[in-house]
Amino acid sequence: MTSETASPASRGAYAEQLRRLHDVYAVGTATWTLCLFMALVGHDADVRQLVLLLGLQAAFALSWLWCTWRLWSGGEAAEPPDEG
């Protein structure tokens, strides 16, 4: 059995993709937090809307934390997921 490693170019592309996702999730988390704050301050949101905003905020925050962890733990050295 041989172990296959990703080429340096492939690892660099994977790290760059993680950085882009990290930025997207950071902006999404900030946006949903702002929307939630505005809904609470405006007193015009019903419970269903607040639950939806909380769910979106949580999903983006967890994705943002996952990308942060992957980059912090060595995004340059991390192997991209197997594509086949």
CSV table of N, CA, C and O in Angstrom, one decimal:
chain,number,residue,atom,x,y,z
A,1,MET,N,0.8,-1.2,0.0
A,1,MET,CA,0.0,0.0,0.0
A,1,MET,C,0.9,1.2,0.0
A,1,MET,O,1.8,1.4,0.8
A,2,THR,N,0.7,2.2,-0.9
A,2,THR,CA,1.5,3.4,-0.9
A,2,THR,C,0.6,4.5,-0.4
A,2,THR,O,-0.6,4.6,-0.6
A,3,SER,N,1.3,5.4,0.2
A,3,SER,CA,0.6,6.6,0.7
A,3,SER,C,0.8,7.7,-0.3
A,3,SER,O,1.9,8.0,-0.8
A,4,GLU,N,-0.3,8.4,-0.7
A,4,GLU,CA,-0.3,9.4,-1.6
A,4,GLU,C,-0.3,10.8,-0.9
A,4,GLU,O,-1.1,10.9,0.0
A,5,THR,N,0.5,11.7,-1.3
A,5,THR,CA,0.5,13.0,-0.7
A,5,THR,C,0.2,14.0,-1.8
A,5,THR,O,0.4,13.8,-3.0
A,6,ALA,N,-0.5,15.1,-1.4
A,6,ALA,CA,-0.8,16.1,-2.3
A,6,ALA,C,0.4,17.0,-2.7
A,6,ALA,O,1.3,17.1,-1.9
A,7,SER,N,0.4,17.4,-3.9
A,7,SER,CA,1.5,18.3,-4.3
A,7,SER,C,1.5,19.6,-3.6
A,7,SER,O,0.5,20.0,-3.1
A,8,PRO,N,2.7,20.3,-3.5
A,8,PRO,CA,2.7,21.6,-2.8
A,8,PRO,C,1.7,22.6,-3.4
A,8,PRO,O,1.1,23.3,-2.7
A,9,ALA,N,1.6,22.5,-4.7
A,9,ALA,CA,0.6,23.5,-5.4
A,9,ALA,C,-0.8,23.2,-4.9
A,9,ALA,O,-1.6,24.1,-4.7
A,10,SER,N,-1.1,21.9,-4.8
A,10,SER,CA,-2.5,21.5,-4.4
A,10,SER,C,-2.8,21.9,-3.0
A,10,SER,O,-3.8,22.4,-2.6
A,11,ARG,N,-1.7,21.7,-2.1
A,11,ARG,CA,-1.9,22.1,-0.7
A,11,ARG,C,-2.1,23.6,-0.6
A,11,ARG,O,-2.8,24.1,0.2
A,12,GLY,N,-1.3,24.4,-1.4
A,12,GLY,CA,-1.4,25.8,-1.3
A,12,GLY,C,-2.8,26.3,-1.8
A,12,GLY,O,-3.3,27.2,-1.3
A,13,ALA,N,-3.3,25.6,-2.8
A,13,ALA,CA,-4.7,26.0,-3.3
A,13,ALA,C,-5.7,25.7,-2.3
A,13,ALA,O,-6.7,26.5,-2.1
A,14,TYR,N,-5.5,24.6,-1.6
A,14,TYR,CA,-6.5,24.2,-0.5
A,14,TYR,C,-6.5,25.2,0.6
A,14,TYR,O,-7.5,25.7,1.1
A,15,ALA,N,-5.3,25.7,1.0
A,15,ALA,CA,-5.1,26.7,2.1
A,15,ALA,C,-5.8,28.0,1.6
A,15,ALA,O,-6.4,28.7,2.4
A,16,GLU,N,-5.6,28.4,0.3
A,16,GLU,CA,-6.2,29.6,-0.2
A,16,GLU,C,-7.7,29.5,-0.2
A,16,GLU,O,-8.4,30.5,0.1
A,17,GLN,N,-8.2,28.4,-0.5
A,17,GLN,CA,-9.7,28.2,-0.5
A,17,GLN,C,-10.2,28.3,0.9
A,17,GLN,O,-11.2,28.9,1.2
A,18,LEU,N,-9.4,27.7,1.9
A,18,LEU,CA,-9.8,27.8,3.3
A,18,LEU,C,-9.8,29.3,3.7
A,18,LEU,O,-10.7,29.7,4.5
A,19,ARG,N,-8.9,30.1,3.3
A,19,ARG,CA,-8.8,31.5,3.7
A,19,ARG,C,-10.0,32.2,3.1
A,19,ARG,O,-10.6,33.1,3.8
A,20,ARG,N,-10.4,31.9,1.9
A,20,ARG,CA,-11.5,32.6,1.3
A,20,ARG,C,-12.8,32.2,2.0
A,20,ARG,O,-13.7,33.1,2.3
A,21,LEU,N,-13.0,30.9,2.3
A,21,LEU,CA,-14.1,30.5,3.1
A,21,LEU,C,-14.2,31.2,4.5
A,21,LEU,O,-15.2,31.5,5.0
A,22,HIS,N,-13.0,31.3,5.1
A,22,HIS,CA,-12.9,31.9,6.4
A,22,HIS,C,-13.4,33.3,6.3
A,22,HIS,O,-14.2,33.8,7.2
A,23,ASP,N,-13.1,34.1,5.3
A,23,ASP,CA,-13.5,35.4,5.1
A,23,ASP,C,-15.0,35.5,4.9
A,23,ASP,O,-15.7,36.3,5.4
A,24,VAL,N,-15.5,34.6,4.0
A,24,VAL,CA,-17.0,34.5,3.8
A,24,VAL,C,-17.8,34.3,5.0
A,24,VAL,O,-18.8,34.9,5.3
A,25,TYR,N,-17.3,33.3,5.8
A,25,TYR,CA,-18.0,32.9,7.0
A,25,TYR,C,-17.9,34.0,8.1
A,25,TYR,O,-18.9,34.3,8.9
A,26,ALA,N,-16.8,34.7,8.1
A,26,ALA,CA,-16.6,35.9,9.1
A,26,ALA,C,-17.6,37.0,8.7
A,26,ALA,O,-18.3,37.5,9.6
A,27,VAL,N,-17.7,37.3,7.5
A,27,VAL,CA,-18.7,38.4,7.0
A,27,VAL,C,-20.1,37.9,7.3
A,27,VAL,O,-21.0,38.7,7.7
A,28,GLY,N,-20.4,36.6,7.0
A,28,GLY,CA,-21.8,36.1,7.2
A,28,GLY,C,-22.1,36.1,8.7
A,28,GLY,O,-23.3,36.5,9.0
A,29,THR,N,-21.2,35.8,9.6
A,29,THR,CA,-21.5,35.8,11.0
A,29,THR,C,-21.7,37.2,11.5
A,29,THR,O,-22.7,37.5,12.2
A,30,ALA,N,-20.9,38.2,11.0
A,30,ALA,CA,-21.2,39.6,11.4
A,30,ALA,C,-22.5,40.1,10.8
A,30,ALA,O,-23.2,40.8,11.6
A,31,THR,N,-22.8,39.7,9.6
A,31,THR,CA,-24.1,40.2,9.0
A,31,THR,C,-25.3,39.6,9.8
A,31,THR,O,-26.2,40.4,10.1
A,32,TRP,N,-25.3,38.3,10.1
A,32,TRP,CA,-26.4,37.7,10.8
A,32,TRP,C,-26.5,38.2,12.2
A,32,TRP,O,-27.6,38.4,12.8
A,33,THR,N,-25.4,38.5,12.8
A,33,THR,CA,-25.4,39.1,14.2
A,33,THR,C,-26.0,40.5,14.2
A,33,THR,O,-26.8,40.9,15.0
A,34,LEU,N,-25.6,41.3,13.2
A,34,LEU,CA,-26.2,42.6,13.0
A,34,LEU,C,-27.7,42.6,12.8
A,34,LEU,O,-28.5,43.3,13.4
A,35,CYS,N,-28.1,41.7,11.9
A,35,CYS,CA,-29.6,41.5,11.6
A,35,CYS,C,-30.3,41.1,12.9
A,35,CYS,O,-31.4,41.6,13.2
A,36,LEU,N,-29.7,40.2,13.7
A,36,LEU,CA,-30.4,39.7,14.9
A,36,LEU,C,-30.4,40.9,15.9
A,36,LEU,O,-31.5,41.1,16.5
A,37,PHE,N,-29.4,41.7,16.0
A,37,PHE,CA,-29.4,42.8,16.9
A,37,PHE,C,-30.4,43.9,16.5
A,37,PHE,O,-31.2,44.4,17.3
A,38,MET,N,-30.5,44.1,15.2
A,38,MET,CA,-31.5,45.1,14.7
A,38,MET,C,-32.9,44.6,15.0
A,38,MET,O,-33.8,45.4,15.3
A,39,ALA,N,-33.2,43.3,14.8
A,39,ALA,CA,-34.5,42.8,15.0
A,39,ALA,C,-34.9,42.9,16.5
A,39,ALA,O,-36.0,43.2,16.9
A,40,LEU,N,-33.9,42.7,17.4
A,40,LEU,CA,-34.2,42.7,18.8
A,40,LEU,C,-34.4,44.2,19.3
A,40,LEU,O,-35.3,44.5,20.1
A,41,VAL,N,-33.6,45.1,18.8
A,41,VAL,CA,-33.7,46.5,19.2
A,41,VAL,C,-34.9,47.1,18.6
A,41,VAL,O,-35.6,47.9,19.2
A,42,GLY,N,-35.3,46.7,17.4
A,42,GLY,CA,-36.5,47.3,16.7
A,42,GLY,C,-37.8,46.8,17.3
A,42,GLY,O,-38.8,47.4,17.0
A,43,HIS,N,-37.8,45.7,18.1
A,43,HIS,CA,-39.0,45.1,18.7
A,43,HIS,C,-40.0,44.8,17.7
A,43,HIS,O,-41.2,44.7,18.0
A,44,ASP,N,-39.6,44.5,16.4
A,44,ASP,CA,-40.6,44.2,15.4
A,44,ASP,C,-40.4,42.7,14.9
A,44,ASP,O,-41.0,42.4,13.9
A,45,ALA,N,-39.7,41.9,15.6
A,45,ALA,CA,-39.4,40.6,15.1
A,45,ALA,C,-40.3,39.6,15.9
A,45,ALA,O,-40.5,39.8,17.1
A,46,ASP,N,-40.8,38.6,15.3
A,46,ASP,CA,-41.5,37.6,16.0
A,46,ASP,C,-40.6,36.4,16.4
A,46,ASP,O,-39.4,36.4,15.9
A,47,VAL,N,-41.0,35.5,17.1
A,47,VAL,CA,-40.2,34.4,17.6
A,47,VAL,C,-39.6,33.6,16.4
A,47,VAL,O,-38.4,33.2,16.5
A,48,ARG,N,-40.4,33.3,15.4
A,48,ARG,CA,-40.0,32.5,14.3
A,48,ARG,C,-38.8,33.1,13.6
A,48,ARG,O,-37.8,32.5,13.2
A,49,GLN,N,-38.9,34.5,13.4
A,49,GLN,CA,-37.8,35.2,12.8
A,49,GLN,C,-36.5,35.2,13.6
A,49,GLN,O,-35.4,35.0,13.1
A,50,LEU,N,-36.7,35.3,14.9
A,50,LEU,CA,-35.5,35.3,15.8
A,50,LEU,C,-34.8,33.9,15.8
A,50,LEU,O,-33.6,33.8,15.8
A,51,VAL,N,-35.6,32.9,15.8
A,51,VAL,CA,-35.1,31.5,15.8
A,51,VAL,C,-34.3,31.3,14.5
A,51,VAL,O,-33.2,30.7,14.4
A,52,LEU,N,-34.9,31.8,13.4
A,52,LEU,CA,-34.2,31.6,12.1
A,52,LEU,C,-32.9,32.4,12.1
A,52,LEU,O,-31.9,31.9,11.6
A,53,LEU,N,-32.9,33.6,12.6
A,53,LEU,CA,-31.7,34.4,12.6
A,53,LEU,C,-30.6,33.8,13.5
A,53,LEU,O,-29.4,33.8,13.2
A,54,LEU,N,-31.1,33.2,14.6
A,54,LEU,CA,-30.1,32.6,15.5
A,54,LEU,C,-29.5,31.3,14.9
A,54,LEU,O,-28.3,31.0,15.0
A,55,GLY,N,-30.4,30.6,14.1
A,55,GLY,CA,-29.9,29.4,13.4
A,55,GLY,C,-28.9,29.8,12.4
A,55,GLY,O,-27.8,29.1,12.2
A,56,LEU,N,-29.1,30.8,11.6
A,56,LEU,CA,-28.2,31.2,10.6
A,56,LEU,C,-26.9,31.7,11.2
A,56,LEU,O,-25.8,31.4,10.7
A,57,GLN,N,-27.0,32.5,12.3
A,57,GLN,CA,-25.8,33.0,12.9
A,57,GLN,C,-25.0,31.8,13.5
A,57,GLN,O,-23.8,31.8,13.3
A,58,ALA,N,-25.6,30.8,14.1
A,58,ALA,CA,-24.9,29.7,14.6
A,58,ALA,C,-24.2,28.9,13.5
A,58,ALA,O,-23.1,28.5,13.7
A,59,ALA,N,-24.9,28.7,12.4
A,59,ALA,CA,-24.3,27.9,11.3
A,59,ALA,C,-23.1,28.6,10.7
A,59,ALA,O,-22.1,28.0,10.5
A,60,PHE,N,-23.2,29.9,10.5
A,60,PHE,CA,-22.0,30.7,10.0
A,60,PHE,C,-20.9,30.7,11.0
A,60,PHE,O,-19.7,30.6,10.7
A,61,ALA,N,-21.3,30.9,12.3
A,61,ALA,CA,-20.2,31.0,13.3
A,61,ALA,C,-19.5,29.6,13.5
A,61,ALA,O,-18.2,29.6,13.6
A,62,LEU,N,-20.2,28.5,13.4
A,62,LEU,CA,-19.5,27.2,13.5
A,62,LEU,C,-18.7,27.0,12.3
A,62,LEU,O,-17.6,26.4,12.4
A,63,SER,N,-19.1,27.4,11.1
A,63,SER,CA,-18.3,27.2,9.9
A,63,SER,C,-17.1,28.1,10.0
A,63,SER,O,-16.0,27.7,9.6
A,64,TRP,N,-17.2,29.3,10.5
A,64,TRP,CA,-16.1,30.2,10.7
A,64,TRP,C,-15.1,29.6,11.6
A,64,TRP,O,-13.9,29.7,11.4
A,65,LEU,N,-15.6,29.1,12.8
A,65,LEU,CA,-14.6,28.5,13.7
A,65,LEU,C,-13.9,27.3,13.1
A,65,LEU,O,-12.8,27.0,13.4
A,66,TRP,N,-14.7,26.5,12.3
A,66,TRP,CA,-14.0,25.3,11.7
A,66,TRP,C,-12.9,25.7,10.8
A,66,TRP,O,-11.8,25.1,10.8
A,67,CYS,N,-13.2,26.7,9.9
A,67,CYS,CA,-12.1,27.2,9.0
A,67,CYS,C,-11.0,27.8,9.8
A,67,CYS,O,-9.8,27.6,9.4
A,68,THR,N,-11.2,28.5,10.9
A,68,THR,CA,-10.2,29.1,11.7
A,68,THR,C,-9.3,27.9,12.3
A,68,THR,O,-8.1,28.0,12.3
A,69,TRP,N,-10.0,26.9,12.8
A,69,TRP,CA,-9.2,25.8,13.4
A,69,TRP,C,-8.4,25.1,12.3
A,69,TRP,O,-7.2,24.7,12.5
A,70,ARG,N,-8.9,24.9,11.1
A,70,ARG,CA,-8.2,24.2,10.0
A,70,ARG,C,-7.0,25.0,9.6
A,70,ARG,O,-5.9,24.5,9.4
A,71,LEU,N,-7.1,26.3,9.5
A,71,LEU,CA,-6.0,27.2,9.2
A,71,LEU,C,-5.0,27.2,10.3
A,71,LEU,O,-3.8,27.2,10.0
A,72,TRP,N,-5.4,27.3,11.5
A,72,TRP,CA,-4.5,27.4,12.7
A,72,TRP,C,-3.8,26.1,12.9
A,72,TRP,O,-2.6,26.1,13.2
A,73,SER,N,-4.4,25.0,12.6
A,73,SER,CA,-3.8,23.7,12.8
A,73,SER,C,-2.9,23.3,11.6
A,73,SER,O,-2.3,22.2,11.6
A,74,GLY,N,-2.7,24.2,10.7
A,74,GLY,CA,-1.7,24.0,9.6
A,74,GLY,C,-2.4,23.8,8.2
A,74,GLY,O,-2.3,22.8,7.6
A,75,GLY,N,-3.1,24.9,7.8
A,75,GLY,CA,-3.8,24.8,6.5
A,75,GLY,C,-2.9,24.6,5.4
A,75,GLY,O,-3.2,24.0,4.4
A,76,GLU,N,-1.6,25.1,5.5
A,76,GLU,CA,-0.6,24.9,4.5
A,76,GLU,C,-0.2,23.4,4.4
A,76,GLU,O,0.0,22.9,3.3
A,77,ALA,N,-0.2,22.7,5.5
A,77,ALA,CA,0.2,21.3,5.5
A,77,ALA,C,-0.9,20.4,5.4
A,77,ALA,O,-0.7,19.2,5.2
A,78,ALA,N,-2.1,20.9,5.5
A,78,ALA,CA,-3.3,20.0,5.4
A,78,ALA,C,-3.5,19.5,4.0
A,78,ALA,O,-3.3,20.2,3.0
A,79,GLU,N,-3.9,18.2,4.0
A,79,GLU,CA,-4.2,17.6,2.7
A,79,GLU,C,-5.6,18.0,2.2
A,79,GLU,O,-6.5,17.9,3.1
A,80,PRO,N,-5.8,18.3,1.0
A,80,PRO,CA,-7.2,18.5,0.5
A,80,PRO,C,-8.0,17.2,0.6
A,80,PRO,O,-7.4,16.1,0.5
A,81,PRO,N,-9.3,17.3,0.7
A,81,PRO,CA,-10.1,16.1,0.7
A,81,PRO,C,-10.0,15.3,-0.6
A,81,PRO,O,-9.7,15.9,-1.6
A,82,ASP,N,-10.1,14.1,-0.5
A,82,ASP,CA,-10.0,13.2,-1.6
A,82,ASP,C,-11.1,13.5,-2.6
A,82,ASP,O,-12.3,13.5,-2.2
A,83,GLU,N,-10.8,13.7,-3.8
A,83,GLU,CA,-11.8,14.1,-4.8
A,83,GLU,C,-12.2,12.9,-5.7
A,83,GLU,O,-12.7,13.1,-6.8
A,84,GLY,N,-12.1,11.7,-5.2
A,84,GLY,CA,-12.5,10.6,-6.1
A,84,GLY,C,-12.6,9.4,-5.4
A,84,GLY,O,-12.9,8.4,-5.2
